[in-house]
Short mmCIF file of C-alpha atoms in Angstrom, two decimals:
data_model
loop_
_atom_site.label_atom_id
_atom_site.label_comp_id
_atom_site.label_asym_id
_atom_site.label_seq_id
_atom_site.Cartn_x
_atom_site.Cartn_y
_atom_site.Cartn_z
CA MET A 1 7.70 -27.48 4.21
CA SER A 2 4.79 -28.46 1.98
CA GLU A 3 5.03 -28.37 -1.79
CA GLY A 4 2.58 -28.26 -4.67
CA PRO A 5 -0.91 -29.62 -4.03
CA ASN A 6 -0.35 -30.00 -0.25
CA PHE A 7 0.40 -26.32 0.04
CA ARG A 8 -2.76 -25.42 -1.86
CA ILE A 9 -4.90 -27.80 0.20
CA THR A 10 -3.59 -26.14 3.36
CA ALA A 11 -4.33 -22.74 1.85
CA MET A 12 -7.91 -23.70 0.96
CA VAL A 13 -8.63 -25.15 4.41
CA VAL A 14 -7.23 -22.11 6.21
CA ALA A 15 -9.02 -19.73 3.84
CA SER A 16 -12.34 -21.50 4.47
CA ALA A 17 -11.99 -21.02 8.22
CA LEU A 18 -10.99 -17.39 7.81
CA PHE A 19 -13.95 -16.82 5.52
CA MET A 20 -16.30 -18.12 8.22
CA GLN A 21 -14.84 -15.64 10.71
CA ASN A 22 -14.87 -12.67 8.32
CA PHE A 23 -18.36 -13.49 7.06
CA ASP A 24 -19.74 -13.75 10.57
CA SER A 25 -18.21 -10.41 11.62
CA THR A 26 -20.52 -8.56 9.21
CA VAL A 27 -23.52 -10.81 8.65
CA VAL A 28 -24.95 -10.10 12.11
CA ALA A 29 -25.54 -6.41 11.41
CA THR A 30 -28.16 -7.21 8.77
CA ALA A 31 -30.09 -9.44 11.16
CA LEU A 32 -30.18 -6.95 14.07
CA PRO A 33 -33.80 -5.73 13.59
CA SER A 34 -35.11 -9.30 13.48
CA MET A 35 -32.94 -10.25 16.46
CA ALA A 36 -34.31 -7.29 18.41
CA ARG A 37 -37.89 -8.41 17.78
CA GLY A 38 -37.08 -11.99 18.75
CA LEU A 39 -35.25 -11.00 21.93
CA ARG A 40 -37.70 -8.14 22.66
CA VAL A 41 -34.98 -5.51 23.11
CA ASN A 42 -34.19 -2.14 21.56
CA PRO A 43 -32.25 -2.63 18.28
CA ILE A 44 -29.75 0.04 19.36
CA HIS A 45 -28.87 -2.02 22.44
CA LEU A 46 -27.98 -4.93 20.18
CA SER A 47 -24.98 -2.98 18.93
CA SER A 48 -23.26 -4.38 22.01
CA ALA A 49 -23.43 -7.81 20.35
CA ILE A 50 -21.24 -6.49 17.52
CA THR A 51 -18.94 -4.48 19.79
CA ALA A 52 -18.43 -7.41 22.17
CA TYR A 53 -17.32 -9.64 19.30
CA VAL A 54 -14.85 -7.10 17.86
CA VAL A 55 -13.42 -6.25 21.27
CA ALA A 56 -12.84 -9.92 22.15
CA LEU A 57 -11.36 -10.53 18.71
CA THR A 58 -8.88 -7.68 19.08
CA VAL A 59 -7.96 -8.29 22.71
CA PHE A 60 -7.01 -11.94 22.27
CA ILE A 61 -5.18 -11.67 18.94
CA PRO A 62 -1.86 -10.53 20.50
CA ILE A 63 -1.49 -13.72 22.58
CA SER A 64 -2.37 -16.07 19.73
CA GLY A 65 1.23 -16.41 18.57
CA TRP A 66 2.43 -17.53 22.01
CA VAL A 67 -0.45 -19.99 22.35
CA ALA A 68 0.31 -21.46 18.90
CA ASP A 69 3.98 -21.95 19.78
CA ARG A 70 3.20 -23.44 23.17
CA PHE A 71 0.55 -25.97 22.13
CA GLY A 72 1.15 -26.40 18.39
CA ALA A 73 -0.42 -24.36 15.59
CA LYS A 74 -2.56 -27.21 14.19
CA ARG A 75 -3.96 -28.13 17.60
CA VAL A 76 -4.75 -24.50 18.46
CA PHE A 77 -6.32 -23.89 15.05
CA MET A 78 -8.68 -26.84 15.45
CA ALA A 79 -9.55 -25.77 19.01
CA ALA A 80 -10.25 -22.23 17.81
CA ILE A 81 -12.68 -23.48 15.16
CA ALA A 82 -14.37 -25.67 17.79
CA VAL A 83 -14.78 -22.70 20.16
CA PHE A 84 -16.07 -20.48 17.35
CA THR A 85 -18.55 -23.11 16.19
CA THR A 86 -19.80 -23.86 19.71
CA ALA A 87 -20.22 -20.15 20.41
CA SER A 88 -22.22 -19.79 17.19
CA ALA A 89 -24.67 -22.41 18.48
CA LEU A 90 -24.92 -20.58 21.81
CA CYS A 91 -25.68 -17.34 19.94
CA ALA A 92 -28.53 -19.04 18.09
CA LEU A 93 -29.90 -20.45 21.36
CA SER A 94 -29.73 -17.13 23.22
CA SER A 95 -33.00 -15.92 24.72
CA GLY A 96 -31.79 -12.57 26.05
CA LEU A 97 -29.29 -9.80 25.38
CA ALA A 98 -26.91 -10.82 28.18
CA GLU A 99 -26.70 -14.39 26.88
CA LEU A 100 -26.09 -13.18 23.33
CA VAL A 101 -23.31 -10.79 24.38
CA ALA A 102 -21.60 -13.52 26.42
CA ALA A 103 -21.78 -15.93 23.47
CA ARG A 104 -20.40 -13.26 21.14
CA ILE A 105 -17.45 -12.67 23.47
CA LEU A 106 -16.71 -16.41 23.37
CA GLN A 107 -17.09 -16.38 19.60
CA GLY A 108 -14.67 -13.47 19.32
CA THR A 109 -12.15 -15.35 21.45
CA GLY A 110 -12.28 -18.29 19.04
CA GLY A 111 -12.02 -15.96 16.05
CA ALA A 112 -9.01 -14.22 17.58
CA MET A 113 -7.11 -17.50 17.69
CA MET A 114 -8.46 -18.73 14.37
CA VAL A 115 -7.26 -15.85 12.17
CA PRO A 116 -3.56 -15.34 13.07
CA VAL A 117 -2.92 -19.01 13.91
CA GLY A 118 -4.40 -20.10 10.57
CA ARG A 119 -2.18 -17.55 8.85
CA LEU A 120 0.84 -18.81 10.78
CA LEU A 121 0.00 -22.43 9.93
CA LEU A 122 0.13 -21.59 6.23
CA LEU A 123 3.07 -19.20 6.21
CA ARG A 124 5.32 -21.75 7.90
CA ARG A 125 4.74 -24.06 4.93
CA VAL A 126 5.65 -21.76 2.05
CA ARG A 127 8.82 -20.57 0.38
CA ARG A 128 9.53 -16.91 -0.28
CA ASP A 129 8.48 -17.22 -3.92
CA GLU A 130 5.13 -18.70 -2.80
CA LEU A 131 4.33 -15.80 -0.45
CA LEU A 132 2.14 -14.00 -2.99
CA THR A 133 0.02 -17.09 -3.65
CA ALA A 134 -0.25 -17.84 0.07
CA THR A 135 -1.25 -14.33 1.09
CA THR A 136 -3.69 -14.13 -1.80
CA TRP A 137 -5.56 -17.09 -0.33
CA LEU A 138 -5.50 -15.39 3.06
CA THR A 139 -6.68 -12.07 1.62
CA MET A 140 -9.68 -13.43 -0.24
CA PRO A 141 -11.77 -14.27 2.87
CA ALA A 142 -11.12 -10.81 4.31
CA LEU A 143 -12.33 -9.24 1.07
CA ILE A 144 -15.29 -11.45 0.21
CA GLY A 145 -16.65 -12.19 3.69
CA PRO A 146 -17.52 -8.60 4.69
CA LEU A 147 -19.05 -7.90 1.29
CA LEU A 148 -21.18 -11.05 1.14
CA GLY A 149 -22.24 -10.77 4.79
CA PRO A 150 -24.92 -8.04 4.54
CA PRO A 151 -26.85 -9.29 1.48
CA VAL A 152 -26.63 -12.97 2.41
CA GLY A 153 -27.50 -12.20 6.02
CA GLY A 154 -30.60 -10.35 4.90
CA LEU A 155 -31.72 -13.16 2.63
CA ILE A 156 -31.19 -15.83 5.31
CA THR A 157 -32.96 -13.77 7.95
CA ASP A 158 -35.97 -13.09 5.73
CA ALA A 159 -36.21 -16.63 4.40
CA ILE A 160 -35.60 -18.54 7.65
CA SER A 161 -34.83 -16.64 10.89
CA TRP A 162 -32.08 -14.64 12.56
CA GLN A 163 -30.91 -17.80 14.33
CA ALA A 164 -30.00 -19.29 10.95
CA VAL A 165 -27.27 -16.66 10.61
CA PHE A 166 -25.45 -18.50 13.39
CA TRP A 167 -26.57 -22.06 12.61
CA ILE A 168 -24.84 -21.99 9.22
CA ASN A 169 -21.48 -21.94 11.02
CA ILE A 170 -22.07 -25.39 12.53
CA PRO A 171 -21.60 -27.54 9.39
CA VAL A 172 -18.86 -25.24 8.07
CA GLY A 173 -16.90 -25.54 11.30
CA ALA A 174 -17.37 -29.31 11.50
CA ILE A 175 -16.16 -29.82 7.93
CA GLY A 176 -13.23 -27.49 8.54
CA MET A 177 -12.02 -29.49 11.55
CA LEU A 178 -12.30 -32.74 9.60
CA LEU A 179 -10.26 -31.32 6.71
CA ILE A 180 -7.59 -29.97 9.06
CA HIS A 181 -7.34 -33.34 10.79
CA ARG A 182 -7.08 -35.13 7.45
CA PHE A 183 -4.85 -32.92 5.30
CA ILE A 184 -2.71 -30.69 7.54
CA GLU A 185 0.39 -32.19 9.09
CA PRO A 186 0.80 -31.89 12.87
CA THR A 187 2.98 -29.10 14.18
CA GLU A 188 5.30 -29.60 17.10
CA ALA A 189 4.71 -27.66 20.29
CA GLN A 190 7.63 -25.50 21.34
CA CYS A 191 8.79 -24.17 24.69
CA PRO A 192 8.43 -20.42 24.33
CA PRO A 193 9.39 -18.15 27.24
CA ALA A 194 6.82 -17.52 29.96
CA PRO A 195 3.99 -15.29 28.74
CA ASP A 196 4.13 -11.57 29.44
CA ILE A 197 1.14 -11.37 31.80
CA ALA A 198 1.54 -7.65 32.52
CA GLY A 199 1.85 -6.92 28.82
CA MET A 200 -1.25 -8.97 28.06
CA ALA A 201 -3.23 -6.98 30.63
CA LEU A 202 -2.01 -3.61 29.34
CA VAL A 203 -2.45 -4.44 25.66
CA GLY A 204 -5.82 -6.08 26.28
CA THR A 205 -7.12 -3.09 28.26
CA ALA A 206 -5.83 -0.61 25.68
CA LEU A 207 -7.34 -2.47 22.73
CA ALA A 208 -10.63 -3.10 24.52
CA ALA A 209 -10.97 0.58 25.42
CA LEU A 210 -9.98 1.78 21.95
CA MET A 211 -12.30 -0.64 20.19
CA ALA A 212 -15.19 0.12 22.53
CA GLY A 213 -14.71 3.84 22.03
CA LEU A 214 -14.25 3.68 18.29
CA GLU A 215 -17.16 1.28 17.78
CA THR A 216 -19.53 3.71 19.57
CA ALA A 217 -18.08 6.96 18.22
CA GLY A 218 -20.45 8.92 16.03
CA ARG A 219 -23.39 6.56 16.55
CA GLY A 220 -25.22 8.26 19.43
CA LEU A 221 -25.23 5.11 21.55
CA ILE A 222 -23.54 6.73 24.55
CA PRO A 223 -22.73 10.36 25.42
CA PRO A 224 -19.81 11.77 23.40
CA ALA A 225 -17.94 12.61 26.60
CA VAL A 226 -18.00 8.96 27.65
CA THR A 227 -16.76 7.88 24.23
CA ALA A 228 -13.93 10.42 24.40
CA ALA A 229 -13.01 9.26 27.91
CA VAL A 230 -12.91 5.61 26.83
CA VAL A 231 -10.74 6.42 23.81
CA GLY A 232 -8.48 8.54 26.00
CA LEU A 233 -8.14 5.65 28.43
CA GLY A 234 -7.23 3.36 25.56
CA VAL A 235 -4.58 5.76 24.27
CA GLY A 236 -3.09 6.29 27.73
CA VAL A 237 -2.92 2.60 28.57
CA GLY A 238 -1.65 1.94 25.05
CA ILE A 239 1.34 4.23 25.65
CA LEU A 240 2.10 2.35 28.85
CA ALA A 241 1.76 -0.94 26.96
CA VAL A 242 4.25 0.14 24.28
CA ARG A 243 6.76 1.26 26.91
CA HIS A 244 6.36 -2.01 28.78
CA CYS A 245 6.75 -4.16 25.65
CA ARG A 246 9.92 -2.33 24.67
CA ARG A 247 11.53 -2.97 28.06
CA VAL A 248 10.83 -6.65 28.71
CA ALA A 249 12.69 -9.55 27.13
CA ASN A 250 9.71 -11.47 25.69
CA PRO A 251 6.83 -9.02 25.23
CA VAL A 252 3.30 -10.04 24.30
CA VAL A 253 3.61 -7.67 21.32
CA ASP A 254 7.03 -7.42 19.70
CA PHE A 255 7.17 -3.78 18.65
CA GLY A 256 10.78 -4.40 17.67
CA LEU A 257 9.38 -5.86 14.46
CA LEU A 258 8.62 -2.30 13.37
CA ALA A 259 12.37 -1.85 12.90
CA ILE A 260 12.03 -4.04 9.79
CA PRO A 261 11.21 -1.45 7.08
CA THR A 262 8.82 -3.56 5.02
CA PHE A 263 6.88 -4.71 8.08
CA ARG A 264 6.73 -1.17 9.49
CA VAL A 265 5.40 0.35 6.27
CA THR A 266 2.79 -2.32 5.65
CA THR A 267 1.64 -2.10 9.28
CA VAL A 268 1.48 1.70 9.61
CA ALA A 269 0.63 2.73 6.06
CA GLY A 270 -1.45 -0.40 5.62
CA SER A 271 -3.58 0.60 8.60
CA MET A 272 -4.51 3.89 6.93
CA PHE A 273 -5.24 2.08 3.66
CA ARG A 274 -7.43 -0.45 5.50
CA ALA A 275 -9.22 2.27 7.45
CA GLY A 276 -10.43 3.91 4.24
CA ALA A 277 -11.22 0.56 2.64
CA GLY A 278 -13.11 -0.57 5.74
CA ALA A 279 -15.48 2.37 5.48
CA ILE A 280 -16.74 1.35 2.03
CA PRO A 281 -18.98 -1.57 3.13
CA PHE A 282 -20.45 0.83 5.71
CA LEU A 283 -21.00 3.83 3.42
CA VAL A 284 -22.16 2.22 0.18
CA PRO A 285 -25.30 0.46 1.51
CA LEU A 286 -26.33 3.63 3.36
CA THR A 287 -25.81 5.74 0.25
CA LEU A 288 -27.80 3.38 -1.96
CA GLN A 289 -30.66 2.83 0.48
CA LEU A 290 -31.01 6.32 1.97
CA GLY A 291 -29.69 8.37 -0.94
CA PHE A 292 -31.04 6.35 -3.88
CA GLY A 293 -34.04 4.80 -2.18
CA VAL A 294 -33.24 1.28 -3.43
CA SER A 295 -34.14 -1.83 -1.44
CA ALA A 296 -31.70 -3.59 0.88
CA SER A 297 -31.49 -6.67 -1.32
CA ARG A 298 -30.88 -4.61 -4.45
CA SER A 299 -28.21 -2.51 -2.76
CA GLY A 300 -26.60 -5.73 -1.58
CA MET A 301 -26.38 -6.99 -5.15
CA ILE A 302 -24.78 -3.73 -6.28
CA THR A 303 -22.31 -3.91 -3.41
CA LEU A 304 -21.20 -7.30 -4.74
CA ALA A 305 -19.36 -5.37 -7.47
CA GLY A 306 -16.49 -5.05 -5.00
CA THR A 307 -16.44 -8.82 -4.59
CA LEU A 308 -16.18 -9.31 -8.34
CA GLY A 309 -13.21 -6.97 -8.36
CA SER A 310 -11.67 -9.07 -5.61
CA LEU A 311 -12.12 -12.26 -7.62
CA CYS A 312 -10.13 -10.72 -10.48
CA MET A 313 -7.33 -9.83 -8.10
CA ARG A 314 -5.30 -13.06 -8.08
CA SER A 315 -4.18 -13.09 -11.69
CA MET A 316 -3.89 -9.31 -11.93
CA THR A 317 -1.71 -9.02 -8.82
CA ARG A 318 0.64 -11.70 -10.08
CA PHE A 319 0.82 -9.98 -13.46
CA ALA A 320 1.39 -6.56 -11.89
CA LEU A 321 4.23 -7.77 -9.65
CA ARG A 322 5.95 -9.41 -12.61
CA TRP A 323 6.17 -6.11 -14.44
CA PHE A 324 6.27 -3.51 -11.67
CA SER A 325 7.93 -3.19 -8.29
CA VAL A 326 5.90 -3.79 -5.13
CA ARG A 327 6.24 -0.10 -4.34
CA ALA A 328 4.72 0.89 -7.69
CA VAL A 329 1.84 -1.57 -7.28
CA LEU A 330 1.06 -0.22 -3.80
CA LEU A 331 1.10 3.36 -5.07
CA ILE A 332 -1.19 2.45 -7.96
CA SER A 333 -3.65 0.60 -5.72
CA THR A 334 -3.67 3.46 -3.20
CA LEU A 335 -4.41 6.05 -5.86
CA GLY A 336 -7.02 3.76 -7.40
CA LEU A 337 -8.87 3.25 -4.10
CA ALA A 338 -8.70 6.95 -3.17
CA SER A 339 -10.01 7.86 -6.64
CA THR A 340 -12.87 5.40 -6.22
CA MET A 341 -13.89 7.03 -2.96
CA GLY A 342 -13.54 10.45 -4.53
CA VAL A 343 -15.84 9.47 -7.40
CA SER A 344 -18.22 7.81 -4.95
CA SER A 345 -18.58 11.14 -3.18
CA THR A 346 -20.43 12.38 -6.28
CA PHE A 347 -23.03 9.58 -6.23
CA SER A 348 -26.56 10.91 -6.58
CA PRO A 349 -29.96 9.52 -7.67
CA GLY A 350 -29.11 10.71 -11.17
CA TRP A 351 -26.33 8.16 -11.45
CA PRO A 352 -27.26 4.99 -13.39
CA LEU A 353 -26.90 1.97 -11.14
CA ALA A 354 -24.71 0.35 -13.81
CA ALA A 355 -22.24 3.23 -13.46
CA VAL A 356 -22.24 2.85 -9.66
CA PHE A 357 -21.59 -0.85 -10.14
CA ALA A 358 -18.62 -0.07 -12.42
CA VAL A 359 -17.09 2.36 -9.92
CA LEU A 360 -17.41 -0.16 -7.08
CA LEU A 361 -15.93 -2.88 -9.31
CA PHE A 362 -12.85 -0.74 -9.90
CA GLY A 363 -12.66 0.03 -6.21
CA GLY A 364 -12.77 -3.66 -5.31
CA LEU A 365 -9.97 -4.35 -7.76
CA SER A 366 -7.80 -1.55 -6.35
CA ARG A 367 -8.49 -2.61 -2.79
CA SER A 368 -7.67 -6.24 -3.54
CA LEU A 369 -4.46 -5.32 -5.35
CA GLY A 370 -3.30 -3.37 -2.32
CA PHE A 371 -4.30 -6.01 0.22
CA ALA A 372 -2.57 -8.85 -1.64
CA SER A 373 0.63 -6.87 -2.21
CA MET A 374 0.76 -5.69 1.40
CA GLY A 375 0.03 -9.19 2.66
CA ALA A 376 3.01 -10.63 0.82
CA LEU A 377 5.34 -7.73 1.62
CA THR A 378 4.47 -7.82 5.34
CA TYR A 379 6.19 -11.18 5.86
CA ALA A 380 8.82 -10.95 3.13
CA ASP A 381 11.67 -10.05 5.49
CA ILE A 382 10.42 -11.63 8.73
CA PRO A 383 12.71 -14.41 10.08
CA GLN A 384 10.99 -17.76 10.64
CA ALA A 385 11.63 -17.51 14.38
CA ARG A 386 9.62 -14.27 14.59
CA LEU A 387 6.67 -15.28 12.42
CA SER A 388 4.44 -15.93 15.45
CA ALA A 389 5.06 -12.46 16.85
CA ALA A 390 4.63 -10.90 13.41
CA THR A 391 1.26 -12.55 12.75
CA SER A 392 -0.02 -11.47 16.17
CA LEU A 393 0.99 -7.82 15.75
CA SER A 394 -0.18 -7.70 12.14
CA GLY A 395 -3.49 -9.35 13.04
CA ALA A 396 -4.22 -6.75 15.71
CA ALA A 397 -3.21 -3.97 13.32
CA GLN A 398 -5.76 -5.24 10.80
CA GLN A 399 -8.70 -5.10 13.22
CA LEU A 400 -8.43 -1.54 14.51
CA PRO A 401 -8.44 0.21 11.10
CA ARG A 402 -11.91 -1.10 10.23
CA ALA A 403 -13.37 0.50 13.34
CA ILE A 404 -11.34 3.65 12.76
CA GLY A 405 -12.59 3.99 9.19
CA ILE A 406 -16.22 3.55 10.19
CA ALA A 407 -15.84 5.89 13.17
CA VAL A 408 -14.17 8.63 11.11
CA THR A 409 -16.71 8.52 8.28
CA ALA A 410 -19.70 8.20 10.62
CA GLY A 411 -18.36 11.05 12.73
CA THR A 412 -17.87 13.16 9.61
CA MET A 413 -21.50 12.61 8.63
CA GLN A 414 -22.71 13.55 12.10
CA VAL A 415 -20.64 16.74 12.12
CA THR A 416 -21.95 17.89 8.74
CA MET A 417 -25.52 17.07 9.80
CA LEU A 418 -25.05 19.00 13.05
CA LEU A 419 -23.62 22.03 11.28
CA ALA A 420 -26.52 22.03 8.80
CA GLY A 421 -29.14 21.34 11.50
CA ARG A 422 -30.33 18.13 9.82
CA GLN A 423 -31.70 15.05 11.54
CA SER A 424 -31.30 12.72 8.55
CA PRO A 425 -28.29 12.40 6.21
CA THR A 426 -28.40 13.89 2.73
CA ARG A 427 -26.17 13.66 -0.31
CA LEU A 428 -23.78 16.30 1.11
CA ASP A 429 -23.24 14.25 4.26
CA PHE A 430 -22.36 11.16 2.25
CA THR A 431 -20.07 13.27 0.07
CA ALA A 432 -18.15 14.49 3.11
CA ALA A 433 -17.88 10.94 4.49
CA PHE A 434 -16.46 9.52 1.25
CA ILE A 435 -13.94 12.37 1.03
CA ALA A 436 -12.86 11.70 4.63
CA GLY A 437 -12.35 8.04 3.73
CA ALA A 438 -10.32 9.01 0.66
CA CYS A 439 -8.09 11.19 2.85
CA LEU A 440 -7.44 8.23 5.13
CA VAL A 441 -6.31 6.16 2.15
CA LEU A 442 -4.11 8.95 0.78
CA GLY A 443 -2.42 9.20 4.18
CA SER A 444 -0.60 5.95 3.34
CA LEU A 445 0.87 7.33 0.11
CA PRO A 446 4.05 8.99 1.52
CA LEU A 447 5.08 5.86 3.43
CA PHE A 448 4.52 3.60 0.42
CA ALA A 449 6.46 6.03 -1.76
CA ALA A 450 9.40 5.88 0.67
CA LEU A 451 9.83 2.13 0.17
CA PRO A 452 13.04 1.08 -1.64
CA ALA A 453 12.52 0.20 -5.29
CA ASP A 454 13.57 -3.41 -4.60
CA ALA A 455 11.38 -3.90 -1.50
CA GLY A 456 9.78 -7.34 -1.56
CA ALA A 457 11.76 -8.54 -4.56
CA GLY A 458 11.21 -12.25 -5.12
CA ILE A 459 7.78 -12.63 -3.51
CA SER A 460 6.11 -13.28 -6.86
CA GLU A 461 7.03 -16.53 -8.57
CA ASP A 462 7.65 -16.06 -12.31
CA LYS A 463 7.50 -19.52 -13.90
CA ARG A 464 9.03 -18.23 -17.12
CA ARG A 465 12.27 -17.30 -15.34
CA ARG A 466 12.69 -19.67 -12.42
CA LYS A 467 15.82 -21.76 -12.22
CA THR A 468 16.92 -24.72 -10.18
CA ALA A 469 20.15 -24.25 -8.28
CA PRO A 470 22.71 -27.08 -8.47
CA GLY A 471 22.15 -29.56 -5.69
CA ASP A 472 18.78 -28.01 -4.78
CA GLU A 473 15.76 -30.14 -5.60
CA ARG A 474 13.35 -27.30 -4.89
CA GLU A 475 12.54 -24.61 -7.37
CA SER A 476 14.55 -21.53 -6.51
CA PRO A 477 12.72 -18.28 -5.96
CA SER A 478 12.35 -16.56 -9.28
CA PRO A 479 13.97 -13.15 -9.63
CA SER A 480 10.74 -11.38 -10.71
CA LEU A 481 11.14 -8.11 -12.55
CA ALA A 482 12.01 -6.21 -9.39
CA SER A 483 15.04 -8.40 -8.75
CA ALA A 484 15.94 -8.27 -12.43
CA LYS A 485 16.25 -4.54 -11.97
CA GLY A 486 18.77 -5.00 -9.22
CA GLY A 487 16.78 -6.21 -6.23
CA ARG A 488 17.53 -9.34 -4.32
CA GLY A 489 15.90 -12.59 -5.36
#
């Protein structure tokens, strides 16, 4: 188990790779019009390039834990970066829609292995009292990447070309592999049980159908009946998948992990929190550009307020968990994010842009506080032997909410436009969408409130209180305030 600087080097290397994946998942959307002109296709048809990536990402995440155990986490992590980087080059070299979609599927496959395996590689090297620091590093790419993607993607596309959006991954991936080879210790391959082929097929089909349906819902890309049928297929196969995974000895997805209270709450309630949070990067640029009439670059700069809030998260989360229980911090962050979306529903051209910036800054801080606390709590009670299964299930649970949040808010806008007989969205449509997003976030409140007061005690290292146990050369996990109140250390 790594200590001190080695642990932080591992965290930085893993975070860099995760940033590349999270950045790429959103940067493409900004370049779609230019890509459509270059490939001479309808821009609407290029939505399949985004959907293909997300579907591949979600489908292959559940098997990442088994692959990491079988071949070694370091080896798989490096291979995943190589696949992702190679696929990025193929995307840039694509001359038609079919080639681009195929390259995006390959890219999503690499990203699916890169995210949970990188998380696993880091989590296996930290003590309980280092969980907060570790998950903070893992949370930052997920927060900053999607927010930087749209404005940076627009600037790169305008200044160079849409191909440059993919070319930038080449040097980043190459440097990442060199750093992993140099600084991260090899991990031994294990002999896990034979993979659950039937479970993989059921889970993959269910996730692919759900993601395909949710990614097209409310966007007018295919008939609503087809979208409903695809979602229904996903739900039906998903039920079969859950039943199958509960009956076999070594399932591809270990739903038994949901019996662990902290993991269950952060997975279920966290999904609702993430769904509402995932709608913000979708709604804010539309509100600013269509509602305020500001330029894309200017709206991108205002959207960066959320990123600034994220950057303040590390010290504030550590401070909050020293003085409040994890449950209290999650409740505060949930109410803060829901309030931000509620206030955002009142945005109008009369609002000063500085005030909009301040609201989004607070929202980014609340969102970051929740993500970091949930990230640490998710793995607080997971045994080492089940970390692979936990990262796979948690990784899949983090992908679906983003699509759900966008689908719900986009669908809400379409319903209000249909009822009013409008062809273009107005302020009332954006208001309804933000309120729908706030309701998603508030849906997590009862589950967070039901957490024990001492849930996650000891995940935040308090250097003022830590002690060294006799005969133990490592620093013992500090009690934190939650454990001082009676929780376990």
